[in-house]
C-alpha cells in the first residue's frame, strides 16, 4: 500500500495543526485509467459501509477507505513536544464517500432520493467515527473541478476523522461560544432571523432549511445552507428525520445548480459539532456546544476570472457583493 511520511505540526502562535511531509507522488503524476469507484472496477476497494440499494443498483451510496489516506486508523498519535513545538503522527481516518453508483450522477443532477441516501450515509459515518474516543472531529468535504483540486472523476465526497479540531471550525466554535456567553443566544440563529427578516441575501428556503449568501463573503458567490431551527449536529438530524433529509437533498441539489450557473468549480464543506465524548478541561467550548453551535454547509465557488482578486488571503477580498450574488443565484435557471 502507498505510504509516505506526513506528520502533524502545531503552529504555536495560531494553535492550528498543519499536515506536512514530502509527498513523492507529487513528482510522478499517474493518469487515472478506468474509474476505480464504478461498479465492476478491477481495483479492489476497502468498503467501510454502504446504504441500501435503490432499484436496479447494488447500493445507493457507499464509503470506502481512501486509496491514498492522509490519516490512518492504526497506530498511536505519539503526541510529543519538540522544544516549544508540538507534533504527532497523522492518526485518524480518511474515507471516500461514493455519492452514487453511477459515474454521471452528481449532487446537482441525481434524484432527491439518491442525494438523501448519500446524506444519510454521511451522517452514519460521522456518528460511527465519533464513537472512537481518540477522534475529536469529523470533516465532510467535496472539491469539484480542476481549479478546486478535484481528486477523482467519479461523484465523491471525502471524510476525515482527526484527533484535533480543524482551524476554521475551532475559530467558529470559539466565536459562537463567546457570542453565547454574552447574549445567551446562538449567533447562527440570530443571523438566520435577521436574514429572513431583511430578505436581502436569502437565496431560497425549503422546509426547515435555508440557503443564503453570507454578509461578509470570503469568495464571490459564497453560499451557506443551514437548518432554520437550532441544531448543533448534522449527524443527529441527518439520521433521524427522513422528511427533513429530502428537503435538505432538494435544497442542496438546487443550490449547486445555481452555483454551477456561475462556475463549475467549488469547494463544499460541512461544519458540525465536534465529538463530545471527551470534553476537554482547558478548551471550554464543549460545555454549551449544543446551545451555541449550529451546523451548516459552506459552498465556496472558485471563480477563475476573479481568482486574482482573492488569492492573497491575509484579508479576504470578494469582488462580488453578497447582494449582487444573491440576485444572480436566485434567477439562475434550475430544473425541478
Ligand atoms: Zn466511476
Ligand atoms: Zn442556532
Ligand atoms: Zn462554518
mmCIF file of C-alpha atoms and ligand atoms in Angstrom:
data_model
loop_
_atom_site.group_PDB
_atom_site.id
_atom_site.type_symbol
_atom_site.label_atom_id
_atom_site.label_comp_id
_atom_site.label_asym_id
_atom_site.label_seq_id
_atom_site.Cartn_x
_atom_site.Cartn_y
_atom_site.Cartn_z
ATOM 1 C CA UNK A 1 0.000 0.000 0.000
ATOM 2 C CA UNK A 2 1.057 3.549 -0.701
ATOM 3 C CA UNK A 3 2.723 5.328 2.166
ATOM 4 C CA UNK A 4 4.758 8.434 2.726
ATOM 5 C CA UNK A 5 5.696 10.172 5.877
ATOM 6 C CA UNK A 6 3.450 13.024 6.810
ATOM 7 C CA UNK A 7 3.074 14.358 10.278
ATOM 8 C CA UNK A 8 1.016 16.932 12.090
ATOM 9 C CA UNK A 9 2.713 20.015 13.467
ATOM 10 C CA UNK A 10 1.093 22.692 15.583
ATOM 11 C CA UNK A 11 1.681 26.368 14.872
ATOM 12 C CA UNK A 12 2.401 27.694 18.378
ATOM 13 C CA UNK A 13 1.022 31.127 17.502
ATOM 14 C CA UNK A 14 -2.352 30.341 15.924
ATOM 15 C CA UNK A 15 -2.584 26.942 17.677
ATOM 16 C CA UNK A 16 -3.683 25.311 14.440
ATOM 17 C CA UNK A 17 -2.412 21.953 13.271
ATOM 18 C CA UNK A 18 -0.917 21.613 9.818
ATOM 19 C CA UNK A 19 -0.098 18.446 7.942
ATOM 20 C CA UNK A 20 3.311 18.411 6.367
ATOM 21 C CA UNK A 21 5.656 15.948 4.711
ATOM 22 C CA UNK A 22 7.350 15.321 1.388
ATOM 23 C CA UNK A 23 4.952 13.526 -0.938
ATOM 24 C CA UNK A 24 6.923 11.523 -3.525
ATOM 25 C CA UNK A 25 3.784 11.105 -5.659
ATOM 26 C CA UNK A 26 3.777 14.829 -6.391
ATOM 27 C CA UNK A 27 6.702 14.386 -8.777
ATOM 28 C CA UNK A 28 5.220 11.495 -10.741
ATOM 29 C CA UNK A 29 1.551 12.118 -11.540
ATOM 30 C CA UNK A 30 -0.198 8.976 -12.700
ATOM 31 C CA UNK A 31 -3.169 9.322 -15.036
ATOM 32 C CA UNK A 32 -6.295 7.610 -13.757
ATOM 33 C CA UNK A 33 -7.299 4.901 -16.237
ATOM 34 C CA UNK A 34 -10.587 3.072 -15.579
ATOM 35 C CA UNK A 35 -12.696 4.542 -12.792
ATOM 36 C CA UNK A 36 -11.991 2.651 -9.598
ATOM 37 C CA UNK A 37 -15.268 3.716 -7.992
ATOM 38 C CA UNK A 38 -17.578 2.477 -10.731
ATOM 39 C CA UNK A 39 -19.252 -0.848 -10.095
ATOM 40 C CA UNK A 40 -17.323 -3.755 -11.585
ATOM 41 C CA UNK A 41 -13.990 -1.931 -11.392
ATOM 42 C CA UNK A 42 -10.977 -4.241 -11.219
ATOM 43 C CA UNK A 43 -9.470 -2.188 -8.428
ATOM 44 C CA UNK A 44 -10.331 -3.671 -5.065
ATOM 45 C CA UNK A 45 -11.718 -1.198 -2.593
ATOM 46 C CA UNK A 46 -11.934 -1.468 1.178
ATOM 47 C CA UNK A 47 -15.644 -0.884 1.634
ATOM 48 C CA UNK A 48 -16.455 0.557 5.055
ATOM 49 C CA UNK A 49 -20.234 0.958 4.779
ATOM 50 C CA UNK A 50 -22.977 1.218 2.220
ATOM 51 C CA UNK A 51 -26.538 2.387 2.178
ATOM 52 C CA UNK A 52 -29.388 0.194 0.980
ATOM 53 C CA UNK A 53 -29.765 -0.165 -2.753
ATOM 54 C CA UNK A 54 -32.205 1.719 -4.906
ATOM 55 C CA UNK A 55 -33.999 -0.304 -7.595
ATOM 56 C CA UNK A 56 -31.536 -1.599 -10.199
ATOM 57 C CA UNK A 57 -28.349 -0.765 -8.311
ATOM 58 C CA UNK A 58 -26.273 -2.824 -5.831
ATOM 59 C CA UNK A 59 -26.016 0.111 -3.411
ATOM 60 C CA UNK A 60 -27.014 3.756 -3.462
ATOM 61 C CA UNK A 61 -24.010 5.340 -1.746
ATOM 62 C CA UNK A 62 -21.001 3.792 -0.106
ATOM 63 C CA UNK A 63 -17.949 4.625 1.881
ATOM 64 C CA UNK A 64 -14.504 3.196 1.126
ATOM 65 C CA UNK A 65 -11.060 3.731 2.624
ATOM 66 C CA UNK A 66 -9.235 6.460 0.668
ATOM 67 C CA UNK A 67 -6.713 4.779 -1.695
ATOM 68 C CA UNK A 68 -4.020 7.178 -0.503
ATOM 69 C CA UNK A 69 -5.112 8.085 3.022
ATOM 70 C CA UNK A 70 -3.689 11.129 4.775
ATOM 71 C CA UNK A 71 -4.860 9.721 8.114
ATOM 72 C CA UNK A 72 -4.612 6.125 9.219
ATOM 73 C CA UNK A 73 -6.694 4.394 11.813
ATOM 74 C CA UNK A 74 -3.856 2.131 13.022
ATOM 75 C CA UNK A 75 -1.100 3.244 15.361
ATOM 76 C CA UNK A 76 -0.693 5.737 18.119
ATOM 77 C CA UNK A 77 -0.590 9.502 17.640
ATOM 78 C CA UNK A 78 2.512 9.676 19.821
ATOM 79 C CA UNK A 79 1.957 13.370 20.502
ATOM 80 C CA UNK A 80 5.181 14.894 21.689
ATOM 81 C CA UNK A 81 6.989 18.141 22.257
ATOM 82 C CA UNK A 82 9.892 19.374 20.195
ATOM 83 C CA UNK A 83 11.206 22.309 22.204
ATOM 84 C CA UNK A 84 8.356 24.812 22.115
ATOM 85 C CA UNK A 85 6.648 22.899 19.311
ATOM 86 C CA UNK A 86 4.103 20.068 19.209
ATOM 87 C CA UNK A 87 3.970 17.238 16.715
ATOM 88 C CA UNK A 88 2.093 13.956 16.257
ATOM 89 C CA UNK A 89 1.529 11.168 13.750
ATOM 90 C CA UNK A 90 -1.454 11.574 11.455
ATOM 91 C CA UNK A 91 -3.691 9.009 13.130
ATOM 92 C CA UNK A 92 -7.366 9.173 12.224
ATOM 93 C CA UNK A 93 -9.493 8.056 9.294
ATOM 94 C CA UNK A 94 -9.772 9.092 5.670
ATOM 95 C CA UNK A 95 -12.682 7.767 3.603
ATOM 96 C CA UNK A 96 -14.122 8.413 0.179
ATOM 97 C CA UNK A 97 -17.915 8.679 0.098
ATOM 98 C CA UNK A 98 -19.085 7.440 -3.274
ATOM 99 C CA UNK A 99 -22.205 9.557 -3.681
ATOM 100 C CA UNK A 100 -23.823 7.461 -6.390
ATOM 101 C CA UNK A 101 -23.059 4.154 -8.161
ATOM 102 C CA UNK A 102 -23.431 5.972 -11.481
ATOM 103 C CA UNK A 103 -20.476 7.878 -12.837
ATOM 104 C CA UNK A 104 -22.595 10.719 -14.214
ATOM 105 C CA UNK A 105 -24.934 11.350 -11.269
ATOM 106 C CA UNK A 106 -23.783 14.282 -9.254
ATOM 107 C CA UNK A 107 -25.303 16.076 -6.288
ATOM 108 C CA UNK A 108 -26.892 18.521 -8.746
ATOM 109 C CA UNK A 109 -28.404 16.052 -11.212
ATOM 110 C CA UNK A 110 -29.199 12.995 -9.088
ATOM 111 C CA UNK A 111 -32.690 12.431 -7.693
ATOM 112 C CA UNK A 112 -33.531 13.842 -4.272
ATOM 113 C CA UNK A 113 -33.926 10.282 -3.070
ATOM 114 C CA UNK A 114 -30.391 9.396 -4.158
ATOM 115 C CA UNK A 115 -28.978 12.532 -2.549
ATOM 116 C CA UNK A 116 -30.911 11.758 0.648
ATOM 117 C CA UNK A 117 -29.287 8.288 0.723
ATOM 118 C CA UNK A 118 -25.894 9.929 0.443
ATOM 119 C CA UNK A 119 -26.724 12.382 3.263
ATOM 120 C CA UNK A 120 -27.856 9.530 5.460
ATOM 121 C CA UNK A 121 -24.677 7.568 4.829
ATOM 122 C CA UNK A 122 -22.602 10.666 5.576
ATOM 123 C CA UNK A 123 -24.444 11.099 8.890
ATOM 124 C CA UNK A 124 -23.913 7.429 9.757
ATOM 125 C CA UNK A 125 -20.198 7.591 9.003
ATOM 126 C CA UNK A 126 -19.758 10.746 11.109
ATOM 127 C CA UNK A 127 -21.628 9.188 14.047
ATOM 128 C CA UNK A 128 -19.645 5.965 13.763
ATOM 129 C CA UNK A 129 -16.256 7.706 13.592
ATOM 130 C CA UNK A 130 -17.175 9.919 16.551
ATOM 131 C CA UNK A 131 -17.554 6.776 18.665
ATOM 132 C CA UNK A 132 -13.773 6.323 18.534
ATOM 133 C CA UNK A 133 -12.666 8.140 21.709
ATOM 134 C CA UNK A 134 -9.456 9.291 20.007
ATOM 135 C CA UNK A 135 -11.394 11.255 17.386
ATOM 136 C CA UNK A 136 -12.204 14.888 18.153
ATOM 137 C CA UNK A 137 -13.688 15.996 14.850
ATOM 138 C CA UNK A 138 -15.068 14.538 11.624
ATOM 139 C CA UNK A 139 -14.939 16.653 8.448
ATOM 140 C CA UNK A 140 -17.042 16.050 5.347
ATOM 141 C CA UNK A 141 -15.966 17.911 2.238
ATOM 142 C CA UNK A 142 -16.057 17.891 -1.525
ATOM 143 C CA UNK A 143 -13.728 19.522 -4.048
ATOM 144 C CA UNK A 144 -15.143 19.679 -7.544
ATOM 145 C CA UNK A 145 -13.406 20.883 -10.697
ATOM 146 C CA UNK A 146 -9.772 21.111 -11.630
ATOM 147 C CA UNK A 147 -9.379 24.547 -10.089
ATOM 148 C CA UNK A 148 -10.731 23.204 -6.807
ATOM 149 C CA UNK A 149 -8.338 20.260 -6.560
ATOM 150 C CA UNK A 150 -10.798 17.521 -7.534
ATOM 151 C CA UNK A 151 -9.158 14.131 -6.974
ATOM 152 C CA UNK A 152 -11.447 11.570 -8.636
ATOM 153 C CA UNK A 153 -13.730 11.834 -11.650
ATOM 154 C CA UNK A 154 -16.470 9.711 -10.017
ATOM 155 C CA UNK A 155 -19.014 11.673 -7.907
ATOM 156 C CA UNK A 156 -17.395 11.523 -4.485
ATOM 157 C CA UNK A 157 -17.012 13.430 -1.260
ATOM 158 C CA UNK A 158 -14.434 12.750 1.415
ATOM 159 C CA UNK A 159 -14.418 12.309 5.152
ATOM 160 C CA UNK A 160 -11.510 12.827 7.509
ATOM 161 C CA UNK A 161 -11.641 11.997 11.201
ATOM 162 C CA UNK A 162 -8.951 13.767 13.189
ATOM 163 C CA UNK A 163 -7.584 13.920 16.719
ATOM 164 C CA UNK A 164 -7.828 17.693 16.609
ATOM 165 C CA UNK A 165 -10.465 20.220 15.569
ATOM 166 C CA UNK A 166 -9.565 21.887 12.238
ATOM 167 C CA UNK A 167 -8.674 25.561 12.393
ATOM 168 C CA UNK A 168 -11.727 27.120 10.779
ATOM 169 C CA UNK A 169 -14.127 25.076 12.912
ATOM 170 C CA UNK A 170 -12.127 25.914 16.018
ATOM 171 C CA UNK A 171 -12.473 29.643 15.246
ATOM 172 C CA UNK A 172 -16.209 29.196 14.747
ATOM 173 C CA UNK A 173 -16.602 27.218 17.972
ATOM 174 C CA UNK A 174 -14.723 29.833 19.994
ATOM 175 C CA UNK A 175 -16.646 32.707 18.433
ATOM 176 C CA UNK A 176 -20.036 31.005 18.794
ATOM 177 C CA UNK A 177 -19.324 30.308 22.444
ATOM 178 C CA UNK A 178 -18.242 33.885 23.136
ATOM 179 C CA UNK A 179 -21.403 35.197 21.480
ATOM 180 C CA UNK A 180 -23.476 32.780 23.540
ATOM 181 C CA UNK A 181 -21.789 33.790 26.798
ATOM 182 C CA UNK A 182 -22.624 37.432 26.095
ATOM 183 C CA UNK A 183 -26.132 37.069 24.695
ATOM 184 C CA UNK A 184 -27.353 33.581 25.639
ATOM 185 C CA UNK A 185 -28.305 33.135 22.013
ATOM 186 C CA UNK A 186 -26.870 31.206 19.097
ATOM 187 C CA UNK A 187 -25.104 33.524 16.647
ATOM 188 C CA UNK A 188 -26.251 31.421 13.685
ATOM 189 C CA UNK A 189 -29.899 31.573 14.815
ATOM 190 C CA UNK A 190 -29.541 35.357 15.085
ATOM 191 C CA UNK A 191 -28.046 35.528 11.576
ATOM 192 C CA UNK A 192 -30.878 33.416 10.183
ATOM 193 C CA UNK A 193 -33.510 35.553 11.872
ATOM 194 C CA UNK A 194 -32.077 38.785 10.532
ATOM 195 C CA UNK A 195 -31.501 37.394 7.029
ATOM 196 C CA UNK A 196 -35.058 36.060 6.813
ATOM 197 C CA UNK A 197 -36.412 39.377 8.051
ATOM 198 C CA UNK A 198 -34.322 41.506 5.670
ATOM 199 C CA UNK A 199 -34.619 39.066 2.740
ATOM 200 C CA UNK A 200 -31.617 40.625 1.016
ATOM 201 C CA UNK A 201 -29.242 37.707 0.953
ATOM 202 C CA UNK A 202 -31.543 34.691 1.163
ATOM 203 C CA UNK A 203 -31.414 32.511 -1.954
ATOM 204 C CA UNK A 204 -34.125 30.057 -1.054
ATOM 205 C CA UNK A 205 -35.907 28.465 1.905
ATOM 206 C CA UNK A 206 -37.041 24.887 1.663
ATOM 207 C CA UNK A 207 -38.894 23.349 4.594
ATOM 208 C CA UNK A 208 -36.601 23.657 7.575
ATOM 209 C CA UNK A 209 -33.542 24.714 5.552
ATOM 210 C CA UNK A 210 -32.234 27.969 4.206
ATOM 211 C CA UNK A 211 -29.641 28.844 1.539
ATOM 212 C CA UNK A 212 -28.083 32.295 1.774
ATOM 213 C CA UNK A 213 -25.078 34.354 0.768
ATOM 214 C CA UNK A 214 -23.225 35.378 3.940
ATOM 215 C CA UNK A 215 -22.990 39.076 4.817
ATOM 216 C CA UNK A 216 -19.162 39.015 4.654
ATOM 217 C CA UNK A 217 -18.229 36.539 1.920
ATOM 218 C CA UNK A 218 -14.691 35.171 1.599
ATOM 219 C CA UNK A 219 -15.113 34.477 -2.118
ATOM 220 C CA UNK A 220 -17.664 35.635 -4.727
ATOM 221 C CA UNK A 221 -20.953 33.690 -4.557
ATOM 222 C CA UNK A 222 -20.080 32.032 -1.242
ATOM 223 C CA UNK A 223 -23.227 30.234 -0.114
ATOM 224 C CA UNK A 224 -24.303 28.611 3.142
ATOM 225 C CA UNK A 225 -27.032 26.084 3.780
ATOM 226 C CA UNK A 226 -28.307 25.948 7.358
ATOM 227 C CA UNK A 227 -31.207 24.439 9.300
ATOM 228 C CA UNK A 228 -33.629 27.268 10.144
ATOM 229 C CA UNK A 229 -34.171 25.881 13.634
ATOM 230 C CA UNK A 230 -31.387 25.451 16.086
ATOM 231 C CA UNK A 231 -29.387 22.239 15.831
ATOM 232 C CA UNK A 232 -25.694 21.786 16.604
ATOM 233 C CA UNK A 233 -25.199 18.440 14.940
ATOM 234 C CA UNK A 234 -25.874 17.457 11.323
ATOM 235 C CA UNK A 235 -25.470 13.757 12.001
ATOM 236 C CA UNK A 236 -28.263 13.700 14.547
ATOM 237 C CA UNK A 237 -30.785 15.458 12.314
ATOM 238 C CA UNK A 238 -29.449 13.759 9.209
ATOM 239 C CA UNK A 239 -30.251 10.363 10.607
ATOM 240 C CA UNK A 240 -33.489 10.729 12.431
ATOM 241 C CA UNK A 241 -35.874 12.554 10.189
ATOM 242 C CA UNK A 242 -36.278 11.287 6.621
ATOM 243 C CA UNK A 243 -38.659 14.112 5.636
ATOM 244 C CA UNK A 244 -36.024 16.676 6.596
ATOM 245 C CA UNK A 245 -33.410 14.745 4.688
ATOM 246 C CA UNK A 246 -35.453 15.008 1.483
ATOM 247 C CA UNK A 247 -35.832 18.783 1.931
ATOM 248 C CA UNK A 248 -32.120 19.164 2.515
ATOM 249 C CA UNK A 249 -31.351 16.974 -0.520
ATOM 250 C CA UNK A 250 -33.577 19.147 -2.728
ATOM 251 C CA UNK A 251 -32.102 22.394 -1.418
ATOM 252 C CA UNK A 252 -28.545 21.117 -1.844
ATOM 253 C CA UNK A 253 -29.270 19.981 -5.408
ATOM 254 C CA UNK A 254 -30.971 23.260 -6.371
ATOM 255 C CA UNK A 255 -28.282 25.399 -4.730
ATOM 256 C CA UNK A 256 -25.486 23.559 -6.530
ATOM 257 C CA UNK A 257 -27.326 24.084 -9.816
ATOM 258 C CA UNK A 258 -27.424 27.808 -9.069
ATOM 259 C CA UNK A 259 -23.739 27.883 -8.171
ATOM 260 C CA UNK A 260 -22.938 25.985 -11.365
ATOM 261 C CA UNK A 261 -24.640 28.709 -13.381
ATOM 262 C CA UNK A 262 -21.690 30.877 -12.288
ATOM 263 C CA UNK A 263 -18.821 28.375 -12.190
ATOM 264 C CA UNK A 264 -18.271 24.619 -12.321
ATOM 265 C CA UNK A 265 -15.586 24.563 -9.670
ATOM 266 C CA UNK A 266 -16.351 24.694 -5.974
ATOM 267 C CA UNK A 267 -15.389 23.535 -2.515
ATOM 268 C CA UNK A 268 -18.118 22.282 -0.208
ATOM 269 C CA UNK A 269 -17.632 21.617 3.492
ATOM 270 C CA UNK A 270 -19.906 20.563 6.324
ATOM 271 C CA UNK A 271 -19.383 22.193 9.705
ATOM 272 C CA UNK A 272 -20.921 20.237 12.558
ATOM 273 C CA UNK A 273 -20.274 19.940 16.294
ATOM 274 C CA UNK A 274 -17.112 18.160 17.439
ATOM 275 C CA UNK A 275 -17.162 14.882 19.298
ATOM 276 C CA UNK A 276 -18.377 15.361 22.855
ATOM 277 C CA UNK A 277 -17.096 12.035 24.188
ATOM 278 C CA UNK A 278 -14.078 13.634 25.798
ATOM 279 C CA UNK A 279 -14.902 17.178 26.919
ATOM 280 C CA UNK A 280 -11.628 18.975 27.361
ATOM 281 C CA UNK A 281 -10.973 20.839 30.601
ATOM 282 C CA UNK A 282 -8.798 23.564 29.151
ATOM 283 C CA UNK A 283 -10.856 24.043 25.996
ATOM 284 C CA UNK A 284 -14.218 25.097 27.370
ATOM 285 C CA UNK A 285 -16.116 25.128 24.098
ATOM 286 C CA UNK A 286 -17.739 21.746 24.646
ATOM 287 C CA UNK A 287 -19.797 22.826 27.661
ATOM 288 C CA UNK A 288 -22.543 24.705 25.866
ATOM 289 C CA UNK A 289 -21.919 23.282 22.430
ATOM 290 C CA UNK A 290 -25.469 22.040 21.883
ATOM 291 C CA UNK A 291 -26.785 25.539 22.553
ATOM 292 C CA UNK A 292 -24.106 27.721 20.992
ATOM 293 C CA UNK A 293 -23.119 25.899 17.789
ATOM 294 C CA UNK A 294 -25.301 25.425 14.694
ATOM 295 C CA UNK A 295 -24.343 23.048 11.882
ATOM 296 C CA UNK A 296 -24.179 24.277 8.301
ATOM 297 C CA UNK A 297 -22.801 23.573 4.858
ATOM 298 C CA UNK A 298 -20.468 26.113 3.231
ATOM 299 C CA UNK A 299 -20.072 26.255 -0.539
ATOM 300 C CA UNK A 300 -17.067 28.213 -1.799
ATOM 301 C CA UNK A 301 -17.216 28.602 -5.596
ATOM 302 C CA UNK A 302 -13.925 29.049 -7.453
ATOM 303 C CA UNK A 303 -14.456 31.830 -9.990
ATOM 304 C CA UNK A 304 -11.364 31.689 -12.172
ATOM 305 C CA UNK A 305 -11.628 35.120 -13.808
ATOM 306 C CA UNK A 306 -11.855 36.675 -10.375
ATOM 307 C CA UNK A 307 -9.172 34.492 -8.832
ATOM 308 C CA UNK A 308 -6.511 37.172 -8.869
ATOM 309 C CA UNK A 309 -8.593 39.347 -6.598
ATOM 310 C CA UNK A 310 -8.661 36.914 -3.751
ATOM 311 C CA UNK A 311 -5.618 34.674 -3.958
ATOM 312 C CA UNK A 312 -3.781 36.716 -1.352
ATOM 313 C CA UNK A 313 -5.742 35.754 1.707
ATOM 314 C CA UNK A 314 -4.405 37.868 4.513
ATOM 315 C CA UNK A 315 -7.653 39.771 4.110
ATOM 316 C CA UNK A 316 -10.381 38.160 2.065
ATOM 317 C CA UNK A 317 -11.458 40.285 -0.846
ATOM 318 C CA UNK A 318 -14.550 39.269 -2.767
ATOM 319 C CA UNK A 319 -15.160 41.412 -5.863
ATOM 320 C CA UNK A 320 -18.864 40.482 -5.998
ATOM 321 C CA UNK A 321 -21.072 41.635 -3.123
ATOM 322 C CA UNK A 322 -23.461 39.163 -1.491
ATOM 323 C CA UNK A 323 -26.413 41.329 -2.512
ATOM 324 C CA UNK A 324 -25.405 41.104 -6.185
ATOM 325 C CA UNK A 325 -24.519 37.415 -5.921
ATOM 326 C CA UNK A 326 -27.866 36.516 -4.399
ATOM 327 C CA UNK A 327 -29.808 38.173 -7.226
ATOM 328 C CA UNK A 328 -27.894 36.206 -9.816
ATOM 329 C CA UNK A 329 -28.191 32.911 -7.913
ATOM 330 C CA UNK A 330 -31.921 33.382 -7.301
ATOM 331 C CA UNK A 331 -32.540 33.974 -11.003
ATOM 332 C CA UNK A 332 -30.411 31.042 -12.172
ATOM 333 C CA UNK A 333 -32.363 28.525 -14.264
ATOM 334 C CA UNK A 334 -32.731 25.260 -12.369
ATOM 335 C CA UNK A 335 -34.710 22.161 -13.120
ATOM 336 C CA UNK A 336 -37.218 20.734 -10.649
HETATM 337 ZN ZN1 LIG B 1 -16.949 5.968 -11.919
HETATM 338 ZN ZN1 LIG B 2 -28.683 28.141 16.284
HETATM 339 ZN ZN1 LIG B 3 -18.647 27.164 9.085
#
